[in-house]
Amino acid sequence: MKRINLPMSLSLIAMAISASMSPAFAEGYGLANAKRDKVKLDKWECKRCVVEPGLTGSVGAGIASNDGSDPHFANTTGTDQDGVTGFVQADGSYISESGYRTDFEADKLGYDTGSASVSTGRPGQYNIALGYRGLANYDTNRALTPYSGSLNLPDNWQTGATTGQMTELDASLKPVELGTKRDRFNLAANYQGSFYKADIDYQYEQRSGKRKFSGNMLTNSAMLAQPIDDSSDTLGAKLYFNGDGWLAGINTQVSQYKNDHQALSWQNAFSPTFGAAYSGQSAVAPDNKAYRIAGNTQFRSGSNQMLMHVGFSRFTQDQQFLPATINGPTPELPQASLDGQVDMIEMKLKYTGRITNEFNIRASYDYRDRDNKTQTASYPQVVTDSYFSGYATNLDYDRTRQQANLGAKYRFSRAVYLDVDYRYDHNTYSDLDRNKLNESIIDAKLNYNINPQWKLWLKAKAADRSGGAYVPVDTTDNPSHPLARKTYLADRQHAYYALFASFASESAFSASANIHGAQDDYDDTLIGLTKVDSLGYDVSMHYQANDDLTFNAFVNQDWRDSDQAGTSNFVSPNWFATISDESTVLGAGMAYSNLLDKQLALGLDYSFSDGKSDTEVTQGISTPYQDHYAKRHNVNAYADYQFSDKFGLRFDWIFEQYQDADWQNANLAPDAIPNVLTFGDLGHDYSAHYFGLTLSYQL
């Protein structure tokens, strides 16, 4: 069976930091404009709105246990700790006699994904907040490798021309865990004046773990557990001023990324096939910095509003270069470091206005320019740290995008309105197979409120993308096939449609449903992705049987079919692939409170998800690929018993059954491929339970 590389969307990584805009009150409708001289304020005094000083909330401590041996289950529970794990819960506030307020919160603090925060200040004047959050992604603990943590092989290792000739492989295999964990810390403060507001925010994030990496040595390759030890710092500040009908401010942000590893080095498990390549080395993510400054203004007059935004960002990287190769004589590099710099300029104008009570319009213009100012040079190309194959010049990959929007909304009656939007996207590129790309997009929504209970709306969208001549870039040793089209640059006709309905009665029942579909046609593509069709639906329901008992349920299904054409002779299309993807997600749940003299609350939720992909390649004969799927059953139940006014006890149970398969490594042994040393089968197949017990105390 011939193996092919399925299409992947190729995108240029753009670093951007979003600017926030605060709304201004419409003129004449703010509290400052209210005529209060004749209002009897004492009649409006809220007799029950007095905020009592003191401490309120709850704190708790708990223990939990997982019985699953696969760390993938920890993506559901938040911890992969073996045995019993302790955690802390909290949610409360303290209000002083003088009006100062302190809020605190903790959620499963002690887990890898726990969080905690505390903030203090005087509401309406200033606030200071400190927070922590853990993030984690667990992959597997079944990756088998002969390499140690430093990516060295055992002292008695015997290299071989193939994996089958590595006599010490089976005895040297050890499991290694793949996954990442992050610790994120935040410190923020804000101050509110009479006509201005200032904010400052600092975030530090540290990441650790291991991930898959392919260490290539000419025609041989070994899967490696690449260590992750890096951190990032981000400091941001905002200052905004406001007046009668206007708002203006400035945002700044500085960030820095640091990698504790300057290179990835490993010993070659294979007998060198070229020279004396007994080890390999690869570059890793380099240290880099970025800063951004942006200004925002907003004006409002009556029903008209204008927003303006201008921003400038700079990204730099000046990490010292590694030698071109560590195997044999290394070609001379043109400079000691990249001294890379990319500048981005952005500008946005937006107008919204009401022409009549029934007719609103909006218009906007968005300009973004990416300018790579890194010096170009001729760099030696070393194939898999083994042999010199000539020189190549780094390319700029500049991009300028201009986007214009025009939209309108017309209300025919209280029950019916139509919203239409047109967008024109114009892009110019450098050093890509296409230097110009344009897209026209129109979408519309028709909303109909049939009655107070039933609502219906229809959405439709059409887009047409085309551009300049498609000329494969010739500044690389591996130019694209002249008939091939990259998906993100190819001509495309896109259509999307959706029908939504919702029902909300005065009784306890509510429901919503939608059906949606889309088509993408790449009519001018002979080699590449040629067609994508998708269809799906969603249904959700909620029923409140009484004040204490509620039920909910949902179901979602989506289907996606893709067609691709390729060539193995670099002449014309001679093989074709069809990829069919299907996903199903459904669930149901209930909650019952105030049982046992209003002391017990129960909850139960069940969810099921199933995703699969079928690929079939036709080249004279049709060859279907093997299984590629993931299936999950999850049950989540709790019982919360309040056995006094102060103390409560909560029991949580999670059951998960999970199975997946990928034909690329299903039942794969580390030595199954002669020139590739793999991790083995990394699939998951487990049934696991989680038990948690939390004791809480009301403050």
XYZ file of C-alpha atoms in Angstrom:
699
model
C 0.000 0.000 0.000
C 1.352 3.413 -0.935
C 1.444 5.903 1.891
C 0.574 9.504 1.123
C 0.796 12.751 3.024
C -2.702 14.066 3.551
C -3.261 17.838 3.161
C -2.587 20.161 6.022
C -3.528 23.820 6.019
C -0.315 25.849 5.873
C -0.481 29.197 7.580
C 2.052 31.889 8.394
C 2.331 32.267 12.159
C 1.331 35.821 13.000
C 2.019 37.175 16.483
C -0.484 39.832 17.532
C -1.729 41.172 20.814
C -5.389 42.212 20.770
C -6.379 45.726 21.799
C -9.442 46.254 23.910
C -11.935 49.065 23.398
C -14.234 50.247 26.144
C -17.720 51.410 25.138
C -18.880 54.948 25.798
C -22.383 55.893 26.847
C -24.691 57.337 24.220
C -25.031 61.079 24.603
C -28.003 62.028 26.737
C -28.434 58.593 28.232
C -25.640 58.486 30.798
C -26.321 58.966 34.495
C -24.401 62.232 34.391
C -27.080 63.683 32.105
C -30.044 62.648 34.228
C -32.111 65.516 35.719
C -32.255 64.599 39.373
C -33.181 67.878 41.015
C -36.880 66.957 41.364
C -36.400 63.285 42.094
C -37.246 62.217 45.672
C -34.230 59.985 46.185
C -35.321 58.906 49.641
C -38.326 57.145 48.087
C -35.967 55.070 45.930
C -33.694 53.929 48.734
C -33.233 50.143 48.753
C -33.995 48.971 52.268
C -32.498 45.530 51.610
C -29.431 46.547 49.603
C -27.158 47.323 52.552
C -23.886 45.418 52.214
C -23.070 43.957 55.583
C -19.382 44.045 56.538
C -17.705 40.830 57.542
C -16.542 37.517 56.140
C -18.791 35.370 53.932
C -18.295 32.343 51.704
C -16.950 28.861 52.199
C -13.670 26.974 52.411
C -13.055 23.292 51.965
C -10.491 20.552 51.734
C -10.740 17.275 49.912
C -9.048 14.075 48.906
C -9.378 12.186 45.651
C -8.123 9.052 43.988
C -7.753 7.883 40.389
C -7.728 4.189 39.607
C -6.759 4.661 35.961
C -3.277 3.659 34.801
C -3.438 5.798 31.641
C -2.589 9.488 32.236
C -4.942 10.435 29.398
C -7.739 10.151 31.990
C -6.159 13.107 33.798
C -7.347 15.376 30.963
C -10.802 14.802 32.488
C -9.966 14.814 36.199
C -7.180 17.425 36.270
C -4.534 15.283 38.000
C -2.515 12.167 37.155
C -1.139 11.787 40.676
C -0.909 8.141 41.741
C -2.796 7.210 44.896
C -4.579 9.759 47.076
C -4.333 13.466 46.214
C -5.321 16.382 48.430
C -6.782 19.684 47.277
C -8.204 22.936 48.653
C -11.424 24.741 47.685
C -12.481 28.284 48.612
C -14.963 30.945 47.525
C -15.578 33.965 49.676
C -15.180 37.656 50.389
C -14.426 40.043 53.227
C -15.904 43.555 53.466
C -14.485 46.001 55.985
C -16.389 48.672 57.888
C -14.784 51.351 55.693
C -15.914 49.691 52.448
C -12.786 47.819 51.360
C -13.507 44.446 49.777
C -11.329 41.353 49.449
C -12.406 38.356 47.342
C -10.685 34.992 47.308
C -11.241 31.806 45.334
C -9.562 28.432 44.971
C -10.574 25.525 42.752
C -8.909 22.142 43.315
C -5.694 23.835 44.362
C -3.172 21.001 44.593
C -4.072 19.484 41.226
C -1.995 20.113 38.105
C -4.983 22.115 36.824
C -5.846 23.867 40.086
C -6.340 27.604 40.394
C -6.443 30.314 43.062
C -6.956 34.063 43.135
C -7.241 36.909 45.616
C -8.190 40.520 44.956
C -8.568 43.507 47.231
C -9.476 47.145 46.929
C -12.240 49.702 47.129
C -14.987 49.043 44.530
C -15.185 51.855 41.997
C -11.735 53.227 42.871
C -8.939 50.666 42.697
C -8.269 46.956 42.851
C -5.216 44.689 43.116
C -5.416 41.017 42.132
C -3.045 38.059 42.361
C -3.814 34.764 40.640
C -2.469 31.337 39.825
C -3.672 28.736 37.346
C -2.315 25.350 36.385
C -2.757 23.977 32.880
C -1.876 20.500 31.693
C -2.170 18.246 28.676
C -1.550 14.555 29.225
C -0.592 12.356 26.277
C 0.750 8.932 27.240
C 3.049 7.044 29.608
C 3.497 4.158 27.165
C 6.106 5.640 24.835
C 8.931 3.072 24.742
C 12.489 4.250 24.151
C 16.079 3.115 24.858
C 17.100 6.754 25.414
C 17.558 8.221 28.874
C 16.327 11.655 29.906
C 19.486 13.239 28.501
C 18.856 11.424 25.178
C 21.864 9.170 25.610
C 21.853 5.441 24.856
C 22.883 2.702 27.332
C 26.602 2.020 27.687
C 26.196 -1.464 26.179
C 24.178 -0.267 23.185
C 24.882 -2.043 19.897
C 24.133 0.055 16.815
C 22.712 -1.554 13.709
C 21.999 -0.707 10.088
C 18.328 -1.474 10.833
C 16.231 -1.638 13.996
C 16.209 -5.431 13.708
C 19.999 -5.476 14.151
C 19.911 -3.526 17.435
C 20.573 -6.496 19.730
C 20.091 -4.569 22.988
C 16.856 -2.833 21.952
C 14.307 -5.013 23.766
C 16.344 -5.090 26.982
C 16.877 -1.310 26.910
C 13.294 -0.158 26.310
C 11.818 1.970 29.093
C 8.468 3.814 29.219
C 8.534 7.607 29.140
C 5.655 9.980 29.804
C 4.694 12.567 27.182
C 2.737 15.668 28.115
C 3.062 19.298 29.181
C 2.286 21.206 32.365
C 2.064 24.954 32.811
C 2.104 27.182 35.884
C 0.668 30.625 35.188
C 0.924 33.529 37.681
C -0.843 36.879 37.322
C -0.507 40.203 39.108
C -2.901 42.980 38.088
C -3.956 46.386 39.353
C -6.384 49.067 38.186
C -7.321 52.558 39.308
C -10.516 54.428 38.419
C -10.445 58.215 38.487
C -13.164 60.732 37.732
C -12.342 60.877 34.000
C -9.664 58.219 33.494
C -8.841 54.582 34.185
C -5.423 52.924 34.453
C -4.638 49.188 34.327
C -1.417 47.223 34.649
C -1.039 43.466 34.304
C 1.916 41.100 34.617
C 1.871 37.396 33.728
C 4.577 34.783 34.158
C 4.164 31.294 32.733
C 6.506 28.335 33.145
C 6.145 25.182 31.073
C 7.655 21.725 31.555
C 7.248 18.210 30.183
C 8.184 16.125 27.162
C 6.870 15.892 23.602
C 7.459 13.807 20.500
C 10.420 14.731 18.298
C 11.890 12.997 15.278
C 15.689 12.832 15.287
C 16.737 12.269 11.673
C 20.117 11.046 10.499
C 20.141 10.858 6.699
C 17.725 7.985 5.843
C 17.256 6.853 9.461
C 15.082 8.334 12.176
C 14.445 7.829 15.906
C 11.493 9.093 17.923
C 12.761 11.125 20.882
C 11.147 12.570 24.018
C 12.135 16.217 23.670
C 12.342 17.960 27.077
C 10.314 21.142 27.530
C 11.593 23.749 29.974
C 10.708 27.293 28.991
C 9.007 30.407 30.323
C 7.404 33.634 29.161
C 6.905 37.037 30.777
C 4.244 39.516 29.648
C 3.743 43.032 30.998
C 0.865 45.179 29.817
C -0.470 48.620 30.701
C -3.511 50.682 29.668
C -4.481 54.290 30.253
C -7.881 55.588 29.135
C -9.556 59.008 29.369
C -13.232 59.670 28.843
C -15.419 62.720 28.419
C -18.804 63.739 27.124
C -19.270 61.470 24.089
C -15.641 60.440 23.670
C -13.104 57.921 24.907
C -9.364 57.738 24.173
C -6.565 55.583 25.428
C -3.261 53.866 24.877
C -2.279 50.208 25.335
C 1.253 48.871 25.652
C 2.583 45.363 26.060
C 6.041 43.802 26.342
C 6.701 40.056 26.265
C 9.746 37.821 26.471
C 10.196 34.094 25.821
C 13.095 32.113 27.313
C 14.033 28.525 26.563
C 16.250 26.711 29.066
C 17.470 24.450 26.229
C 19.640 25.954 23.524
C 19.769 22.780 21.407
C 18.529 19.198 21.261
C 21.347 16.643 21.080
C 21.071 12.853 20.899
C 23.157 9.791 20.189
C 22.604 7.967 16.906
C 21.034 4.547 17.528
C 21.893 3.426 13.968
C 25.254 2.576 12.470
C 26.420 5.726 10.668
C 25.638 5.558 6.962
C 27.614 8.682 6.140
C 30.925 9.734 7.669
C 31.117 9.501 11.444
C 27.612 10.689 12.344
C 27.476 9.118 15.815
C 25.262 11.879 17.221
C 22.836 14.517 16.038
C 21.867 18.035 17.006
C 18.846 20.179 16.219
C 17.881 23.751 17.022
C 14.950 24.392 19.372
C 12.649 27.379 19.836
C 14.949 30.397 20.347
C 14.632 33.149 22.940
C 12.678 36.091 21.544
C 11.026 39.359 22.521
C 8.035 41.392 21.412
C 6.518 44.728 22.253
C 3.413 46.555 21.129
C 1.898 50.015 21.472
C -1.584 50.944 20.311
C -3.974 53.856 20.560
C -7.778 53.778 20.531
C -10.372 56.513 20.242
C -14.142 56.403 20.232
C -16.630 59.167 19.513
C -20.400 59.107 19.853
C -22.965 61.640 18.816
C -26.578 60.667 19.052
C -26.943 57.315 17.269
C -23.631 57.631 15.418
C -20.408 56.094 16.670
C -16.868 56.159 15.273
C -13.964 54.014 16.489
C -10.319 54.369 15.458
C -7.417 52.093 16.311
C -3.716 52.298 15.415
C -1.059 49.859 16.580
C 2.594 49.017 16.081
C 4.314 45.755 17.078
C 7.908 44.582 16.832
C 9.206 41.027 17.239
C 12.919 40.325 17.601
C 15.133 37.248 17.899
C 18.894 37.255 18.201
C 19.824 33.816 19.519
C 23.376 32.666 18.789
C 23.465 30.218 15.856
C 24.416 26.589 16.351
C 27.105 25.211 14.032
C 25.676 24.056 10.696
C 26.587 20.468 11.650
C 28.436 18.625 14.430
C 29.412 15.773 12.096
C 32.579 16.543 10.187
C 33.741 19.937 8.911
C 31.001 22.546 9.337
C 30.352 25.084 6.559
C 30.892 28.671 7.585
C 27.779 30.628 8.552
C 27.267 34.129 7.093
C 26.762 35.660 10.572
C 26.842 34.682 14.233
C 23.107 35.148 14.822
C 19.938 35.899 12.901
C 19.356 39.380 14.326
C 15.766 38.898 13.245
C 13.168 41.652 13.305
C 9.556 41.715 12.123
C 7.425 44.870 12.332
C 3.643 44.955 12.145
C 1.463 48.011 11.597
C -2.299 47.890 12.037
C -5.055 50.438 11.595
C -8.812 50.088 11.916
C -11.690 52.489 11.351
C -15.254 51.570 12.217
C -18.533 53.468 11.930
C -21.996 52.490 13.130
C -25.102 54.599 12.783
C -28.873 54.568 12.775
C -30.471 56.134 9.712
C -34.051 55.554 10.862
C -35.625 53.622 13.699
C -35.740 50.594 11.393
C -32.496 50.976 9.446
C -28.921 50.707 10.827
C -25.680 50.712 8.861
C -22.061 49.892 9.697
C -18.782 50.197 7.825
C -15.165 49.429 8.643
C -11.701 49.360 7.135
C -8.897 47.177 8.518
C -5.255 47.487 7.402
C -2.419 45.208 8.577
C 1.126 45.133 7.258
C 3.802 42.593 8.189
C 7.320 43.740 7.275
C 10.202 41.310 7.826
C 13.314 43.436 8.280
C 15.650 40.521 8.940
C 18.751 40.721 6.774
C 18.817 38.140 4.001
C 21.896 35.958 3.671
C 23.056 32.740 2.028
C 22.971 29.899 4.573
C 24.519 26.435 4.167
C 21.984 23.594 4.027
C 22.952 20.431 5.899
C 20.579 17.493 5.401
C 19.682 15.787 8.711
C 22.971 16.848 10.283
C 24.810 14.588 7.853
C 25.925 16.169 4.579
C 26.200 19.585 2.963
C 23.746 20.168 0.091
C 24.415 23.755 -0.996
C 23.151 27.172 0.073
C 19.734 28.810 0.463
C 18.610 32.363 1.196
C 16.139 33.171 3.952
C 12.967 34.718 2.524
C 10.941 37.671 3.845
C 7.377 36.321 3.583
C 5.923 39.819 3.923
C 2.177 40.309 3.883
C -0.197 43.259 3.588
C -3.895 42.731 4.244
C -6.679 45.221 3.613
C -10.235 44.427 4.588
C -13.332 46.544 3.928
C -16.730 45.853 5.470
C -20.168 47.242 4.736
C -23.249 46.029 6.569
C -26.856 46.973 7.142
C -29.736 45.833 9.309
C -33.363 46.561 8.495
C -36.264 45.768 10.806
C -39.475 45.153 8.845
C -41.516 44.774 12.023
C -41.064 43.905 15.676
C -40.898 40.256 14.629
C -38.775 40.324 11.458
C -35.409 41.795 10.580
C -32.736 41.233 7.914
C -29.015 41.685 8.526
C -26.656 41.718 5.504
C -22.879 42.094 5.486
C -20.358 42.378 2.627
C -16.587 42.028 3.117
C -13.750 42.434 0.672
C -10.378 40.944 1.598
C -7.245 41.949 -0.340
C -3.862 40.352 0.425
C -0.435 40.850 -1.088
C 2.439 38.474 -0.314
C 6.123 38.188 -1.034
C 8.025 34.947 -1.691
C 4.907 32.777 -1.994
C 3.551 30.943 -5.022
C 0.957 33.699 -5.390
C 1.598 37.386 -4.696
C -2.037 38.563 -4.664
C -5.181 37.024 -3.235
C -8.654 38.589 -3.128
C -11.864 37.336 -1.574
C -15.412 38.705 -1.663
C -17.721 37.506 1.090
C -21.408 38.182 1.597
C -23.500 36.799 4.417
C -27.043 37.437 5.570
C -29.326 36.569 8.457
C -33.127 36.640 8.379
C -34.691 36.574 11.850
C -38.370 35.856 12.501
C -39.913 35.893 15.962
C -43.023 33.852 15.200
C -44.480 34.446 18.662
C -43.119 34.980 22.176
C -42.244 31.278 22.355
C -40.923 30.459 18.873
C -37.949 32.089 17.155
C -36.607 31.171 13.741
C -33.613 32.481 11.830
C -31.837 31.608 8.607
C -28.182 32.306 7.862
C -26.402 32.062 4.514
C -22.899 32.931 3.340
C -21.131 32.929 -0.018
C -17.461 33.662 -0.749
C -15.351 33.729 -3.891
C -11.543 33.730 -3.674
C -9.175 34.344 -6.578
C -5.927 36.148 -7.233
C -2.899 36.733 -9.368
C -0.953 34.231 -11.427
C 0.124 31.067 -9.604
C 3.897 30.750 -10.084
C 5.776 28.245 -7.891
C 8.593 29.909 -5.955
C 11.960 29.024 -7.512
C 14.127 30.192 -4.604
C 14.040 26.747 -2.987
C 15.632 23.417 -3.867
C 12.190 21.771 -3.699
C 9.789 23.871 -5.812
C 6.109 22.990 -5.902
C 4.595 21.056 -8.785
C 3.347 23.608 -11.375
C -0.150 22.080 -11.220
C -0.252 21.892 -7.405
C -2.188 24.472 -5.410
C -1.663 25.195 -1.717
C -5.050 25.197 0.003
C -4.732 28.649 1.551
C -3.684 30.226 -1.787
C -5.940 28.365 -4.220
C -9.041 29.727 -5.936
C -12.078 28.697 -3.916
C -15.835 29.051 -3.945
C -17.384 28.726 -0.505
C -21.026 28.441 0.534
C -22.512 28.088 4.019
C -26.116 27.844 5.160
C -27.830 27.245 8.481
C -31.369 27.127 9.844
C -31.930 27.788 13.567
C -35.043 27.406 15.704
C -35.670 27.884 19.418
C -38.620 27.389 21.724
C -38.995 28.859 25.209
C -42.417 28.593 26.760
C -43.758 30.138 29.921
C -43.713 26.621 31.287
C -40.567 24.753 32.286
C -39.568 23.430 28.852
C -37.146 25.020 26.365
C -35.349 23.678 23.315
C -33.210 24.778 20.380
C -32.093 23.132 17.139
C -30.114 23.966 14.027
C -28.968 22.330 10.832
C -25.928 23.639 8.966
C -23.899 22.775 5.897
C -21.045 24.095 3.770
C -19.328 23.443 0.451
C -15.822 24.396 -0.664
C -14.982 23.943 -4.345
C -11.391 24.351 -5.563
C -12.345 24.329 -9.232
C -8.944 25.338 -10.616
C -6.940 22.836 -8.542
C -5.654 19.755 -10.369
C -3.221 18.629 -7.656
C -4.162 19.304 -4.065
C -7.430 19.633 -2.173
C -10.275 19.805 -4.708
C -13.532 19.678 -2.732
C -14.920 19.719 0.828
C -18.561 19.113 1.789
C -19.868 19.272 5.355
C -23.239 18.817 7.026
C -24.339 18.786 10.659
C -27.056 19.461 13.196
C -27.449 20.338 16.907
C -30.400 19.756 19.246
C -30.578 20.722 22.939
C -33.411 20.613 25.490
C -33.970 21.712 29.076
C -36.878 20.797 31.347
C -37.526 21.963 34.895
C -39.981 19.508 36.408
C -40.330 21.563 39.586
C -38.312 23.956 41.744
C -35.936 21.146 42.730
C -35.684 18.821 39.718
C -34.236 19.689 36.284
C -33.310 17.664 33.196
C -31.204 18.519 30.131
C -30.093 16.716 26.983
C -28.196 17.505 23.787
C -26.993 15.825 20.597
C -24.652 16.981 17.837
C -23.523 15.245 14.660
C -21.234 16.450 11.872
C -20.068 14.866 8.613
C -17.211 16.109 6.403
C -16.061 14.672 3.072
C -12.861 15.843 1.359
C -11.422 15.015 -2.065
C -7.744 15.264 -2.919
C -5.684 14.617 -6.041
C -1.965 13.905 -6.201
C 0.835 12.747 -8.436
C 3.674 10.292 -8.020
C 5.329 10.998 -11.384
C 5.553 14.827 -11.124
C 3.596 15.120 -14.358
C -0.185 14.852 -13.931
C -2.687 13.629 -11.309
C -2.523 9.823 -11.064
C -3.929 9.084 -7.596
C -6.999 10.334 -5.772
C -8.030 10.238 -2.109
C -11.362 10.606 -0.318
C -11.392 11.391 3.392
C -14.667 10.993 5.292
C -14.826 12.406 8.828
C -17.733 11.882 11.197
C -18.307 13.049 14.759
C -21.115 12.428 17.245
C -21.509 14.073 20.644
C -24.525 13.519 22.902
C -25.356 13.775 26.553
C -28.034 13.983 29.216
C -28.154 15.070 32.826
C -30.301 15.797 35.832
C -30.024 17.720 39.100
C -32.196 17.146 42.167
C -31.912 19.461 45.175
C -33.546 19.864 48.594
C -33.824 16.159 49.352
C -33.849 14.779 52.920
C -35.294 17.857 54.545
C -33.453 20.162 52.119
C -30.032 18.840 53.102
C -29.125 16.680 50.089
C -28.497 17.562 46.425
C -27.804 14.996 43.713
C -26.525 15.340 40.163
C -25.835 12.975 37.290
C -24.448 13.676 33.802
C -23.627 11.302 30.963
C -21.839 12.178 27.722
C -20.716 10.191 24.714
C -18.410 11.262 21.891
C -17.317 9.341 18.836
C -15.063 10.642 16.083
C -13.709 8.667 13.165
C -11.980 9.245 9.861
C -11.967 6.921 6.845
C -9.462 7.404 4.030
C -9.484 5.634 0.685
C -6.804 6.070 -1.987
C -7.408 5.163 -5.616
C -4.488 4.590 -7.961
C -5.711 2.034 -10.414
C -7.224 0.106 -7.501
C -8.900 1.452 -4.349
C -7.011 1.018 -1.069
C -8.801 1.912 2.170
C -6.706 2.926 5.153
C -7.208 1.158 8.465
C -8.936 2.421 11.622
C -8.606 6.003 12.778
C -11.087 6.823 15.555
C -11.610 7.967 19.155
C -14.570 6.986 21.340
C -15.428 8.161 24.857
C -18.132 7.427 27.451
C -18.195 9.650 30.531
C -20.388 9.540 33.657
C -20.143 12.330 36.216
C -22.159 12.106 39.447
C -22.169 13.955 42.753
C -23.959 13.979 46.098
C -23.788 17.119 48.250
C -25.012 16.757 51.839
C -25.269 19.740 54.202
C -25.378 18.085 57.621
C -25.367 21.393 59.548
C -25.567 25.126 58.921
C -21.780 25.267 58.747
C -20.532 21.905 57.492
C -21.155 20.075 54.231
C -19.791 16.960 52.591
C -19.631 16.368 48.842
C -18.875 13.123 47.033
C -17.843 13.111 43.338
C -17.545 10.121 41.044
C -16.316 10.127 37.466
C -16.216 7.085 35.237
C -14.642 7.208 31.805
C -14.240 4.592 29.125
C -11.974 5.688 26.290
C -10.536 4.006 23.212
C -8.758 5.290 20.138
C -6.829 3.876 17.219
C -4.584 5.339 14.535
C -3.594 3.122 11.620
C -0.211 4.853 11.498
C 0.953 3.270 14.769
C -1.700 0.682 15.725
C -0.016 -2.454 17.138
C 3.333 -0.975 16.124
C 6.458 -2.339 17.829
C 9.498 -0.039 18.295
C 11.470 -2.080 15.707
C 8.618 -2.653 13.218
C 10.065 -0.179 10.663
C 13.679 -1.025 9.665
C 14.908 2.585 9.404
C 12.680 4.189 12.079
C 13.000 3.582 15.814
C 9.472 4.324 17.062
C 7.796 4.753 20.453
C 5.549 1.781 19.690
C 1.747 1.858 19.813
C 0.643 5.089 21.523
C -3.086 4.346 21.406
C -5.357 4.483 24.465
C -7.805 1.849 25.705
C -8.928 2.180 29.314
C -11.794 2.250 31.795
C -11.074 4.449 34.813
C -12.756 5.803 37.929
C -12.225 8.985 39.941
C -13.467 9.369 43.521
C -13.419 12.667 45.378
C -14.535 13.695 48.852
C -14.743 17.359 49.918
C -15.489 18.739 53.373
C -16.662 22.368 53.289
C -17.206 24.981 55.976
C -19.454 28.042 55.650
C -17.731 31.177 56.942
